[in-house]
Short mmCIF file of C-alpha atoms and ligand atoms in Angstrom, two decimals:
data_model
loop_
_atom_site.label_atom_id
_atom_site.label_comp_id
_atom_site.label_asym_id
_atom_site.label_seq_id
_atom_site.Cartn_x
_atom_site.Cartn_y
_atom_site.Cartn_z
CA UNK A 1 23.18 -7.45 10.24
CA UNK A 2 21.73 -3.78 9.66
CA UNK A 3 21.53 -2.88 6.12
CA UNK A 4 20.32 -0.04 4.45
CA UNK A 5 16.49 -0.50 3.65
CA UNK A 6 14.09 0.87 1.21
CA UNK A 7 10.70 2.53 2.44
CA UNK A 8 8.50 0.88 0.49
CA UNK A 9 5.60 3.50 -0.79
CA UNK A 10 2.85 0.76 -0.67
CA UNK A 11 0.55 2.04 2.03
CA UNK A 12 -0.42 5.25 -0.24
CA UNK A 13 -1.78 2.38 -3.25
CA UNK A 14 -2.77 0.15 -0.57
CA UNK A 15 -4.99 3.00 1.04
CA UNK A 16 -6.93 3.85 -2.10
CA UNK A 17 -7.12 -0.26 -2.52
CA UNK A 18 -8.68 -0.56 0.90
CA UNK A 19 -10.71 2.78 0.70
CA UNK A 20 -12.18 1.80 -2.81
CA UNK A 21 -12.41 -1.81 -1.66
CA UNK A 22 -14.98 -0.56 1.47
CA UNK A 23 -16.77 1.52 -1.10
CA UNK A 24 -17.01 -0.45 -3.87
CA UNK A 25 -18.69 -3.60 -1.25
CA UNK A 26 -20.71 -1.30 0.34
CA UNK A 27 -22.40 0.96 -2.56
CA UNK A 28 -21.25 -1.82 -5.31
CA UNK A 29 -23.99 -4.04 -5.49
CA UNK A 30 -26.92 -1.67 -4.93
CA UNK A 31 -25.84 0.72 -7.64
CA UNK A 32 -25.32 -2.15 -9.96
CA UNK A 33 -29.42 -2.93 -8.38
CA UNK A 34 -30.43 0.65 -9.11
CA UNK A 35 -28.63 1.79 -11.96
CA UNK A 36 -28.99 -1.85 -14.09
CA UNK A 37 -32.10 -3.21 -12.72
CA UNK A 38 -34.38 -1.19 -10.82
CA UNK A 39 -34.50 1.92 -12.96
CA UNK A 40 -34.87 0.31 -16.58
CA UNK A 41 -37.21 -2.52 -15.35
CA UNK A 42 -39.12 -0.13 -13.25
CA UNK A 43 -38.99 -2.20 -10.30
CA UNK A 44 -39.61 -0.13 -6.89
CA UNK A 45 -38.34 3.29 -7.93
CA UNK A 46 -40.28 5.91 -10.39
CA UNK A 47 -39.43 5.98 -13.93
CA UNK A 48 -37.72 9.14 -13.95
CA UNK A 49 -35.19 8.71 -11.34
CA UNK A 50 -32.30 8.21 -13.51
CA UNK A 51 -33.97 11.21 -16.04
CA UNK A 52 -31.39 13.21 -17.48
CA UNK A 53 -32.62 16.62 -15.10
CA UNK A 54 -32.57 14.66 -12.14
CA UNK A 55 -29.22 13.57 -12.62
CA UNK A 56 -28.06 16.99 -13.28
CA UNK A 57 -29.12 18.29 -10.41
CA UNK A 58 -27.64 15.49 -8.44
CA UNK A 59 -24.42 15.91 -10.30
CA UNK A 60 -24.62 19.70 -9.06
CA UNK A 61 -24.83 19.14 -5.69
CA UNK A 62 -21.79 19.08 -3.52
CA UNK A 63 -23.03 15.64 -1.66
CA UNK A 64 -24.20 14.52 -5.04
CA UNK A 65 -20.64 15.66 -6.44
CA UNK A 66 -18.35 14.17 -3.44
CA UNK A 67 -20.64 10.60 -4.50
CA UNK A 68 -19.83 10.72 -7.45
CA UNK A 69 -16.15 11.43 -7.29
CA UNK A 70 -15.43 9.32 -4.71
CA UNK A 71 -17.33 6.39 -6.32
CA UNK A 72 -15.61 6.78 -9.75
CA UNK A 73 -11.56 7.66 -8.30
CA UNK A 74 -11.88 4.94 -5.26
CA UNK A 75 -13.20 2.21 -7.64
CA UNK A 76 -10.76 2.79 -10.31
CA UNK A 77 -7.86 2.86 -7.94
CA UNK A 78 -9.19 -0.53 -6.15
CA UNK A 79 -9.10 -2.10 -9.39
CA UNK A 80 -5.95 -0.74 -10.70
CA UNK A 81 -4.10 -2.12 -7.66
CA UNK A 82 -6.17 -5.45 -8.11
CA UNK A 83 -5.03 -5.70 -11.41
CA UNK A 84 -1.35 -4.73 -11.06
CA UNK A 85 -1.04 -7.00 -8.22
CA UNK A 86 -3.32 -9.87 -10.46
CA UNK A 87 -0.43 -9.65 -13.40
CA UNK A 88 2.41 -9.89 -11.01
CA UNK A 89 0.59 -13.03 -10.06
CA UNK A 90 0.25 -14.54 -13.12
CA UNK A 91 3.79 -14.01 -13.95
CA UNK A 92 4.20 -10.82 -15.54
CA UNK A 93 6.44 -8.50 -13.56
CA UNK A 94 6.56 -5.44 -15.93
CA UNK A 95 7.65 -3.36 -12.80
CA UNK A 96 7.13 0.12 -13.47
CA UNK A 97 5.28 0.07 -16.76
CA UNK A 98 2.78 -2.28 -15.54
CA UNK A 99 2.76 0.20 -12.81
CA UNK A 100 1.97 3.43 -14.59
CA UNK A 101 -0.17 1.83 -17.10
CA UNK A 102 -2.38 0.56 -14.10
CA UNK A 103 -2.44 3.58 -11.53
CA UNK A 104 -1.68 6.23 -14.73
CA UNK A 105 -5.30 4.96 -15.66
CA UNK A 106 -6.49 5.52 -12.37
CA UNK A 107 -4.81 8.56 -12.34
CA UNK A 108 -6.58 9.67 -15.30
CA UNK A 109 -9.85 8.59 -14.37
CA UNK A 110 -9.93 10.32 -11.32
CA UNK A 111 -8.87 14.10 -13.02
CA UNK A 112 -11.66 13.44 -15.75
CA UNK A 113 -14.46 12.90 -13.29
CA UNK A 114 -12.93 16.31 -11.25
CA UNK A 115 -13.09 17.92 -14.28
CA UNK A 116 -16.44 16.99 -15.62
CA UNK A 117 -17.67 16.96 -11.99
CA UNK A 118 -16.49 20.99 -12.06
CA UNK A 119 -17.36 21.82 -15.73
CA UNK A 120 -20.80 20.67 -14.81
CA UNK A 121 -21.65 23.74 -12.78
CA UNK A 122 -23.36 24.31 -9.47
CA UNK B 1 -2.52 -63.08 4.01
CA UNK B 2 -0.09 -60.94 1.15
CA UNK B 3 1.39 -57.77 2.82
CA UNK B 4 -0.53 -54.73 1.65
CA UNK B 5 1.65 -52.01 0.06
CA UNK B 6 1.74 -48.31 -0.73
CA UNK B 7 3.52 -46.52 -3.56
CA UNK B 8 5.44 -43.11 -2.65
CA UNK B 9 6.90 -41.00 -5.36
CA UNK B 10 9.63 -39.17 -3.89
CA UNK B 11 11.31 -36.41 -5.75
CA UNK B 12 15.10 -37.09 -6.15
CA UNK B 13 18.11 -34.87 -6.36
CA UNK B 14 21.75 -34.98 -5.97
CA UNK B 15 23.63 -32.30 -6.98
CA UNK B 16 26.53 -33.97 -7.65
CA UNK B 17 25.12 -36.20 -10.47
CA UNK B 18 22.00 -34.93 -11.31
CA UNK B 19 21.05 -32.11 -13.68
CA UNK B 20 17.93 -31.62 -12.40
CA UNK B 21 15.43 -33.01 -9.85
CA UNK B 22 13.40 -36.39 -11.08
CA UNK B 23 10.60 -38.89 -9.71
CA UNK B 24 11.33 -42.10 -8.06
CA UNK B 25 8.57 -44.47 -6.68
CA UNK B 26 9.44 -47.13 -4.60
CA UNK B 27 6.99 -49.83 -3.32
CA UNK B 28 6.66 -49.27 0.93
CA UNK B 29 4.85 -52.19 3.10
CA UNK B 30 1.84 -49.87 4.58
CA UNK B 31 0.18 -50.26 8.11
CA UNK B 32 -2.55 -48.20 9.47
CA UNK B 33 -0.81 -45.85 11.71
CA UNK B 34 2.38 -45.44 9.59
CA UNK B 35 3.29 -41.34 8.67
CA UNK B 36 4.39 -40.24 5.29
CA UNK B 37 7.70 -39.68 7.74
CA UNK B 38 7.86 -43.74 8.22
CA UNK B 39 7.13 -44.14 4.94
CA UNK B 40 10.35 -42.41 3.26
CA UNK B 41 11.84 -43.34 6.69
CA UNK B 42 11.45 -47.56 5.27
CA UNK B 43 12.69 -46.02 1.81
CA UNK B 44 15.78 -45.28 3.45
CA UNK B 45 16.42 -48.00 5.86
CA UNK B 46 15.55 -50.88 3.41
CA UNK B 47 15.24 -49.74 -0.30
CA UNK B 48 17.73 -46.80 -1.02
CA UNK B 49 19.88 -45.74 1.92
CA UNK B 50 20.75 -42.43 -0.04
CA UNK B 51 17.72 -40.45 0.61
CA UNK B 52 17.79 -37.33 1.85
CA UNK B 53 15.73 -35.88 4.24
CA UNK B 54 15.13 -33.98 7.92
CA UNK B 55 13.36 -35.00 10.65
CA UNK B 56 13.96 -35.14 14.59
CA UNK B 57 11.08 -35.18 17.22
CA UNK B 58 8.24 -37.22 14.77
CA UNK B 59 5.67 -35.11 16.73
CA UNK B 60 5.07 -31.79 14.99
CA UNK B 61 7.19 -30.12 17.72
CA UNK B 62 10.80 -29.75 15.97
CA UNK B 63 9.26 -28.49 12.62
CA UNK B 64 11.79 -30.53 10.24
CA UNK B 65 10.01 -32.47 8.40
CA UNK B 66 8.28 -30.43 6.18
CA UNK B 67 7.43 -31.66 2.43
CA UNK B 68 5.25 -30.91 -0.35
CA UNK B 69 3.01 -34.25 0.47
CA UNK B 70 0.68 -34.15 -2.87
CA UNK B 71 1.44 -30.59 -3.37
CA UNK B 72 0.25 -29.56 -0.02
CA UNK B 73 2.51 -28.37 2.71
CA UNK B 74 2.39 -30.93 5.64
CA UNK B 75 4.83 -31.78 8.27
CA UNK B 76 5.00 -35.01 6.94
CA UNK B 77 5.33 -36.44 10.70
CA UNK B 78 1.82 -35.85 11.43
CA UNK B 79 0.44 -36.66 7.80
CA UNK B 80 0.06 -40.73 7.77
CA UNK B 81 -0.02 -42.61 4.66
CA UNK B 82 -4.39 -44.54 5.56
CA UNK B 83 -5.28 -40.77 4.11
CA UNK B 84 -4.13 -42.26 0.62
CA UNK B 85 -3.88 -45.74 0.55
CA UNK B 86 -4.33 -46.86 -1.69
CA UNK B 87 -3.23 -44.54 -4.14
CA UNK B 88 0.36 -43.25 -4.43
CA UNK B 89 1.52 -40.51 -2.62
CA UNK B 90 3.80 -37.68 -3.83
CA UNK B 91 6.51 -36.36 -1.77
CA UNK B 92 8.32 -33.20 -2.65
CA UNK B 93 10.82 -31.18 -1.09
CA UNK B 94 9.00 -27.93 0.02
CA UNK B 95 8.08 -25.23 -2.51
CA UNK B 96 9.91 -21.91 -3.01
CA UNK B 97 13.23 -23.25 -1.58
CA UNK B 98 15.94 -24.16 -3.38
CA UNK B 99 16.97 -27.85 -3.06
CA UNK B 100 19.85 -29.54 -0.85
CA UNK B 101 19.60 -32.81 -1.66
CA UNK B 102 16.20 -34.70 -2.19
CA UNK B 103 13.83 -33.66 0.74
CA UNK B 104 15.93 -31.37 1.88
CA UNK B 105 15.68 -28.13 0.85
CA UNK B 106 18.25 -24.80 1.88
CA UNK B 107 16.93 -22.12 5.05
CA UNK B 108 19.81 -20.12 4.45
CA UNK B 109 17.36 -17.16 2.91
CA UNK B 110 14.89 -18.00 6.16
CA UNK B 111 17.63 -17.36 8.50
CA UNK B 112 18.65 -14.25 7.65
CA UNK B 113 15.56 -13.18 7.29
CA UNK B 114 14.93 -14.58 10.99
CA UNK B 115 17.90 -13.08 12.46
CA UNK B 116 17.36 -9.84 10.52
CA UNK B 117 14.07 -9.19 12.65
CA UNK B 118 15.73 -9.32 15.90
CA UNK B 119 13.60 -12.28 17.22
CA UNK B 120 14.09 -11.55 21.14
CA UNK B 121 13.12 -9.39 23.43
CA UNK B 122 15.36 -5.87 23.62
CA UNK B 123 14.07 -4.57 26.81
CA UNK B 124 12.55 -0.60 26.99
CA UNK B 125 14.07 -0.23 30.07
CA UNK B 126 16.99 -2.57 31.44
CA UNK B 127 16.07 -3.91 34.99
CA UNK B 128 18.62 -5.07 37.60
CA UNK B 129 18.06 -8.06 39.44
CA UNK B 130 16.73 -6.76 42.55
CA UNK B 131 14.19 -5.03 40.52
CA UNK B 132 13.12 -8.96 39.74
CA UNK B 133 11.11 -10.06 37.05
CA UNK B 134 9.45 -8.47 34.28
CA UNK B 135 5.49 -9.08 35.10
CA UNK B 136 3.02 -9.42 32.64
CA UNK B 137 -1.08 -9.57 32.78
CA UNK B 138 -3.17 -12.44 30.96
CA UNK B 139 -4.11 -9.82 28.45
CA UNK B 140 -0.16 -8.78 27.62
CA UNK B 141 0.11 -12.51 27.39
CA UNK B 142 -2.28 -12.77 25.00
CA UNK B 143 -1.38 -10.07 22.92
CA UNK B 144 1.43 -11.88 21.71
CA UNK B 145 1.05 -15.91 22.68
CA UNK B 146 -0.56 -17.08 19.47
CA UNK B 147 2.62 -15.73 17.79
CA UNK B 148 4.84 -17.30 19.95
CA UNK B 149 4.02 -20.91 18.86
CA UNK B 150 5.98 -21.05 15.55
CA UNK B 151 8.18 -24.22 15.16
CA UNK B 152 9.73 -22.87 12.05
CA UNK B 153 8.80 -25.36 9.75
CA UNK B 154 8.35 -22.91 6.95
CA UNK B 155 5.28 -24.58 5.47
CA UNK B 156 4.04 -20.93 5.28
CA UNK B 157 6.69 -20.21 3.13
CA UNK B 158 6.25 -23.38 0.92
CA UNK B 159 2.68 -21.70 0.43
CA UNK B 160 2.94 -18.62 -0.33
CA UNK B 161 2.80 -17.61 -3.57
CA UNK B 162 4.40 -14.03 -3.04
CA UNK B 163 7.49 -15.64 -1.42
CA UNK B 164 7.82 -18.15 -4.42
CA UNK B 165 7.19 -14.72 -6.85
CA UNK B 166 9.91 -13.03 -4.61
CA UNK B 167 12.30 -14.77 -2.28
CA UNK B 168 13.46 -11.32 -0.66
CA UNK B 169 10.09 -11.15 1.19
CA UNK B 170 10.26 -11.52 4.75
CA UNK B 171 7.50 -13.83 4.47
CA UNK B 172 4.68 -14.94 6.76
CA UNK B 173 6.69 -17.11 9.98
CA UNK B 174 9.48 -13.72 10.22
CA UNK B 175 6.81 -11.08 9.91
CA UNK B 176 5.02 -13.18 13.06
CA UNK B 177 8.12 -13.66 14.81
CA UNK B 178 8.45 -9.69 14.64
CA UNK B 179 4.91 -9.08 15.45
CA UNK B 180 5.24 -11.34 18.34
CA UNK B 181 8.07 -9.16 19.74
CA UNK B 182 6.49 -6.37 18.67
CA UNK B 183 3.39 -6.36 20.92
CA UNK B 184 5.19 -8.08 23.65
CA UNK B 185 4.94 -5.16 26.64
CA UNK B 186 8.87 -5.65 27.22
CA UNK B 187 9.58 -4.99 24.43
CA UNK B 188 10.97 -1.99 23.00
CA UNK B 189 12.38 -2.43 19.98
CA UNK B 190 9.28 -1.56 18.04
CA UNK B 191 10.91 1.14 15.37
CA UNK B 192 13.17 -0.85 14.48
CA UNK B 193 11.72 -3.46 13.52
CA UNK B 194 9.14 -1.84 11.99
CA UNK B 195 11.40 -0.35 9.25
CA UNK B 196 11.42 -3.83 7.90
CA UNK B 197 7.94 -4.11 7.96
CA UNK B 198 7.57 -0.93 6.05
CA UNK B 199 10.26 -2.01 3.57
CA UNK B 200 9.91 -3.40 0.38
CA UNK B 201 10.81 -6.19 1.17
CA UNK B 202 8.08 -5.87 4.06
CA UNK B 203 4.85 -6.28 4.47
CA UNK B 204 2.48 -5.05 1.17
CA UNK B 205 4.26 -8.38 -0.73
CA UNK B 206 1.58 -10.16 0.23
CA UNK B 207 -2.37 -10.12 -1.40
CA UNK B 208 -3.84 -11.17 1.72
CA UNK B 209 -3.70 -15.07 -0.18
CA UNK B 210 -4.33 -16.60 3.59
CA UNK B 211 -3.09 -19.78 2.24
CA UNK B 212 -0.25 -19.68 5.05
CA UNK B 213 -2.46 -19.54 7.78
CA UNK B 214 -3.90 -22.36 6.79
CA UNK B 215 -1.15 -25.05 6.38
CA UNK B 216 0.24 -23.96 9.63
CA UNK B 217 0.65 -26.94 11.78
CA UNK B 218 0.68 -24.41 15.19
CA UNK B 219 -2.31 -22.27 14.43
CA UNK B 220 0.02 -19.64 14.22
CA UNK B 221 -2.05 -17.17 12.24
CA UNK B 222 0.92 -15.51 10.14
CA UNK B 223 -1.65 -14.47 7.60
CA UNK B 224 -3.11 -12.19 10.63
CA UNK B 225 0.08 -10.84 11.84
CA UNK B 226 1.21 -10.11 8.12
CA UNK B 227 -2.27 -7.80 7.99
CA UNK B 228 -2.33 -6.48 11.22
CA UNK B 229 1.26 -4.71 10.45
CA UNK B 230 -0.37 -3.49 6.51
CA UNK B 231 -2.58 -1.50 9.15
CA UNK B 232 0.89 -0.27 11.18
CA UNK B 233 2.34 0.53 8.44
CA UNK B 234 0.05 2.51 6.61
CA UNK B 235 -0.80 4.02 9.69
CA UNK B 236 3.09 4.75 10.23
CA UNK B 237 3.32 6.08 6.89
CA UNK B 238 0.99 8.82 6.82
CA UNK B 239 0.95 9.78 10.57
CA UNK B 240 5.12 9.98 10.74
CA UNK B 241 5.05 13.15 9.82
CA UNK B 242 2.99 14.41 12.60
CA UNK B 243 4.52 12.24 15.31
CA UNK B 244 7.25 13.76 17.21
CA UNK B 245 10.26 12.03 15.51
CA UNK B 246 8.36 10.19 13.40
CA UNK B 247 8.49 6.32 13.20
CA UNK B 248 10.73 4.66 10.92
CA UNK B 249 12.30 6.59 7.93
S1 SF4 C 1 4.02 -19.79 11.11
FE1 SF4 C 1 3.22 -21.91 11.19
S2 SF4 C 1 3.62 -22.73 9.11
FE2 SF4 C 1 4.90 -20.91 9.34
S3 SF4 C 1 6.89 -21.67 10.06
FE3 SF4 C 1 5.69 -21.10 11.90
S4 SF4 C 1 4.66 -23.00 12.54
FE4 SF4 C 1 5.38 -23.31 10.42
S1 FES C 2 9.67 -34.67 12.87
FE1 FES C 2 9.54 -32.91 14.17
S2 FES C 2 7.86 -31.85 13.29
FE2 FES C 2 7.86 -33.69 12.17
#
């Protein structure tokens, strides 16, 4: 009973899922910590560590950059896959809209923050 | 000393006269160490000898017996009615399939789907019988042994919700069955069956739910298999071009 099967192209969405998935558990919850509670309550780091100049320069730096980029693309393709994969399971199975919608977002996210991430400067 | 008694609602359907499946309860004598099985079994011996539904060994060997027993999965042989008692208990043919008659619900999809992974071994290299046996270490044992234990019951598929969302999913039990041959050392029919893992119809259906896994009555672990070959394939997917050959197209 051999029939003809589709490869299903899964493991590339699936990939960025897991990746961003790893990422977002790992660095998640302590940049939520720094960036929502530390810095504006003051608590354990200086004032100024979220100052606009300090940012910049992190935002210049090729470590600072790769951060940055992979922390913004990686999240927003985990939770366009979550998302896509949440409406199929609630019964709405808008195929390849639902589809493009969700990882055309992702998509888009991820050119913006190469784009500002370049136009920034070095 | 009045007998004590335990309701079952069993979910009826006959094809030939009814439009759609309905409740019945019927009013079952109850003992301590009576199953859900005896239970419907007494529905059909003394109260309505039209019931449908499957059972053989009545010791979660045969994997027959499965039904929806308050919406969970259970091989309703090893599920016994002093859980309830002395509410009412709800029996449903198993989820996801579509209905025979009554309790009994159609594997047609499930065997295809089981023959369709080639579910024995295909040797990598044919021996002749004074070469003897294939030998295997504890460790190539154990590779695949947990996998082996399916009884087929399907209460995976009754709980997955991917299979109910699409039936053409190979679905937990098959994707086990393959894995078991799969890592089996002789076995060499791994490509091909891995083109059905990579299909659509494969192995990214399922949202790592987990819910299979743990209705299994054999500790099977389909939910591990299933993720295990998410990991192959992915792996398969990006690497095939760099391969020799490549793995499955
Ligand atoms: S994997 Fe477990 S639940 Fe699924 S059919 Fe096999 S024995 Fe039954
Ligand atoms: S009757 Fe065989 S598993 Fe229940």
């Amino acid at each position: 009973m051999k029939q003809e099967r589709k490869r299903s192209n899964a493991p590339i969405f699936w990939a960025l899922f897991g990746a961003g998935g790893m990422l977002s558990a790992l660095f998640g919850p302590m940049l939520v910590f720094i960036t929502g509670l530390a810095v504006p309550l003051g608590l354990l780091l200086p004032a100024d560590t979220m100052s606009y100049p300090h940012m910049l320069a992190f935002a210049r730096n090729w470590l600072g950059k790769g951060f940055i980029f992979a922390i913004i693309a990686l999240f927003l393709w985990h939770a366009a896959h979550r998302i896509f994969h949440s409406l199929h399971d609630i019964g709405i199975h808008a195929g390849t809209g639902a589809k493009l919608i969700c990882y055309g977002l992702a998509m888009l996210g991820t050119v913006l923050a190469a784009y500002a991430l370049l136009a920034i400067g070095f | 000393m009045a007998e004590k008694t335990i309701e079952i609602e069993v979910l009826r359907y006959h094809p030939e006269k009814d439009r759609e499946p309905h409740r019945q309860v019927f009013e079952v004598p109850f003992t301590d160490d009576m199953s859900v099985l005896q239970g419907v079994q007494y529905i059909k011996d003394y109260l309505d000898g039209s019931l449908s539904f499957r059972w053989s060994c009545r010791m979660a060997i045969c994997g027959s017996c499965g039904m929806m027993i308050n919406g969970i999965p259970s091989l309703s042989c090893q599920t016994f009615l002093r859980d309830y008692y002395p509410a009412r208990v709800r029996v449903e043919a198993l989820s996801h399939f579509p209905i025979e008659r009554d309790l009994v619900i159609s594997m047609d999809g499930f065997i295809e789907k089981l023959e369709s992974i080639q579910p024995y071994i295909i040797p990598k290299e044919p021996r002749t019988l004074e070469q003897g046996e294939y030998l295997q270490t504890p460790e190539q044992l154990d590779a695949y042994e947990q996998f082996s234990s399916c009884i087929n019951c399907l209460l995976c598929y009754a709980a997955c919700p991917q299979f109910g969302l699409n039936p053409d999913f190979v679905g937990p039990a098959a994707i086990a069955l393959l894995h078991r041959y799969n890592v089996d050392s002789r076995d060499g029919a791994k490509a091909e069956r891995m083109e059905l893992v990579n299909s659509e119809e494969g192995v990214f259906n399922c949202t790592a739910v987990g819910y299979c896994s743990e209705v299994c009555p054999k500790h099977v672990d389909p939910a591990n298999a299933v993720n295990q070959n998410k990991t192959n394939s992915a792996a398969d997917y990006f690497l095939r071009f760099l391969a020799p050959k490549g793995g499955a197209k």
